Short mmCIF file of C-alpha atoms and ligand atoms in Angstrom, two decimals:
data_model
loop_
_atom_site.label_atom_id
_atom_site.label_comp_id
_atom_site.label_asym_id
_atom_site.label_seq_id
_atom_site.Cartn_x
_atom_site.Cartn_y
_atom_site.Cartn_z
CA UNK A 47 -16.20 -5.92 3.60
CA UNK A 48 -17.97 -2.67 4.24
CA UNK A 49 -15.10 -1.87 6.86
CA UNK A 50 -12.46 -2.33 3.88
CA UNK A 51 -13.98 0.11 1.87
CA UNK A 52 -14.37 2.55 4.27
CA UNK A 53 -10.46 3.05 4.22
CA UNK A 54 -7.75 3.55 1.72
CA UNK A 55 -6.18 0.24 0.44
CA UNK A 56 -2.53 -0.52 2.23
CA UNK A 57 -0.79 0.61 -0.52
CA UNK A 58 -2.44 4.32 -0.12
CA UNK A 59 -1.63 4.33 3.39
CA UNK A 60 1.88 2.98 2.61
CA UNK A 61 2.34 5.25 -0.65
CA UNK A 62 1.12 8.28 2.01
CA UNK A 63 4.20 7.85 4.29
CA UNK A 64 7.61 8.38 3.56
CA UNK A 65 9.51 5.60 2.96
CA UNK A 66 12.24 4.57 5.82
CA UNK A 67 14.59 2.67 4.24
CA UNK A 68 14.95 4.55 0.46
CA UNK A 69 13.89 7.98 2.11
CA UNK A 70 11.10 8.18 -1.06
CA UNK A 71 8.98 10.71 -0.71
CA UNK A 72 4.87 10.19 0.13
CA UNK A 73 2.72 9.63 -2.69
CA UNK A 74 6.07 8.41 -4.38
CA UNK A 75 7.26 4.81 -5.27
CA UNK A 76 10.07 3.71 -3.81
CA UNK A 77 13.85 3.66 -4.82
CA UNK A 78 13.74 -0.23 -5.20
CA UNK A 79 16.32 -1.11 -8.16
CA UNK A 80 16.80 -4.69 -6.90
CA UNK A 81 12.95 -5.16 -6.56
CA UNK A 82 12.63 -3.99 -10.17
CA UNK A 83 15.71 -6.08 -11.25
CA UNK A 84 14.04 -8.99 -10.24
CA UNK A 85 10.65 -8.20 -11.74
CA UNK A 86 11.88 -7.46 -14.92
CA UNK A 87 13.70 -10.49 -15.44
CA UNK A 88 11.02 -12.68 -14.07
CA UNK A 89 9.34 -10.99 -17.29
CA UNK A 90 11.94 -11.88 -19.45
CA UNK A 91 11.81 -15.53 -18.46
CA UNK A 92 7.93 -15.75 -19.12
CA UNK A 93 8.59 -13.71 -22.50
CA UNK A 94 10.62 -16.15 -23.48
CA UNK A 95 8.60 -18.86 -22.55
CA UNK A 96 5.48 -16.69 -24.64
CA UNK A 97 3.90 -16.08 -21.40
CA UNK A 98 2.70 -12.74 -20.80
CA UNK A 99 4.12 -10.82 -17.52
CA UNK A 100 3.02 -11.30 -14.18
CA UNK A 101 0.26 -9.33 -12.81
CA UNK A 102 2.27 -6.67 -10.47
CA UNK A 103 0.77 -6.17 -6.83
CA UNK A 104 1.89 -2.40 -6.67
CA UNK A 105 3.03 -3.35 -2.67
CA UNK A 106 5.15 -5.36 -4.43
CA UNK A 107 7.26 -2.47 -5.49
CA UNK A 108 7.14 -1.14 -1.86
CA UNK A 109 10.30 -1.65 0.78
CA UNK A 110 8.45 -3.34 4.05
CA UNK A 111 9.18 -0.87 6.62
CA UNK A 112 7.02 1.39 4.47
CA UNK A 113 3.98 -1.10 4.50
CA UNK A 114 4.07 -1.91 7.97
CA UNK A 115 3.94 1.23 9.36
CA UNK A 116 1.30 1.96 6.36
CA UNK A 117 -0.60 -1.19 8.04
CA UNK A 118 -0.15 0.20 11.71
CA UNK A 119 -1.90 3.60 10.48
CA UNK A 120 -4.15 1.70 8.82
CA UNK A 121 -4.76 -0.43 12.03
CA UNK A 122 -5.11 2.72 14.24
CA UNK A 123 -8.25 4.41 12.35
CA UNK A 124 -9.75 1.46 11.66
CA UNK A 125 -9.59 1.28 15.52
CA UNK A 126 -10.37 5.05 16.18
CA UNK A 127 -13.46 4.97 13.91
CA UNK A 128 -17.38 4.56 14.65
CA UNK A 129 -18.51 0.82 14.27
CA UNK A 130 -18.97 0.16 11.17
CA UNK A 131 -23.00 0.43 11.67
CA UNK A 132 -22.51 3.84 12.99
CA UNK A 133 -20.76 5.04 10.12
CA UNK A 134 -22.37 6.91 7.54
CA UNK A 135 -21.93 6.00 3.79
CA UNK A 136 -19.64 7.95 1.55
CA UNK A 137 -17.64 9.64 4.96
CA UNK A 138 -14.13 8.59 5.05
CA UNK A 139 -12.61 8.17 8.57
CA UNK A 140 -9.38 7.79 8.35
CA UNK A 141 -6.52 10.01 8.76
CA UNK A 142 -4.88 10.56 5.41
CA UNK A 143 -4.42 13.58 4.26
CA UNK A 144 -7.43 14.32 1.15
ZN1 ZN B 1572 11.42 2.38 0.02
#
């Protein structure tokens, strides 16, 4: 647990990168129409049905190429950084820029 919060979530380190496949900038969603397309009518059918809409993971809205190279950055200061009892609360150690 206290490893997790020691580093950004996999969406920041996905959001951080540049995406490969839509070319979206960092720190900027990606160009997904599809993925939308198929949210937004999964809405419509629970709207219909008087459901509300689905909770949205934000990776959801992220191509994969983008998260797994967000999850190998992830992966490599996770790896680079102190044990997590050698780490000192409230330092970040990973490599995004902040
Ligand atoms: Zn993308």
């Amino acid at each position: 647990m206290a490893q997790e919060s020691a580093f950004p979530s996999l969406y920041e380190y996905a959001l951080a990168r540049r995406c490969p496949r839509c070319r979206a900038e960092s720190g900027l969603p990606c160009n997904a129409p599809r993925k939308h397309g198929q949210i937004a009518s999964r809405n419509r059918i629970r709207a219909q049905a008087g459901q509300p809409p689905v909770e949205l993971d934000p990776l959801e809205m992220l191509h994969v190429v983008r998260i797994d190279a967000g999850s190998r950055h992830q992966a490599r200061d996770i790896a680079a950084a102190p044990w997590p009892e050698d780490r000192r609360p409230g330092r970040r150690y990973d490599s995004l820029e902040h």
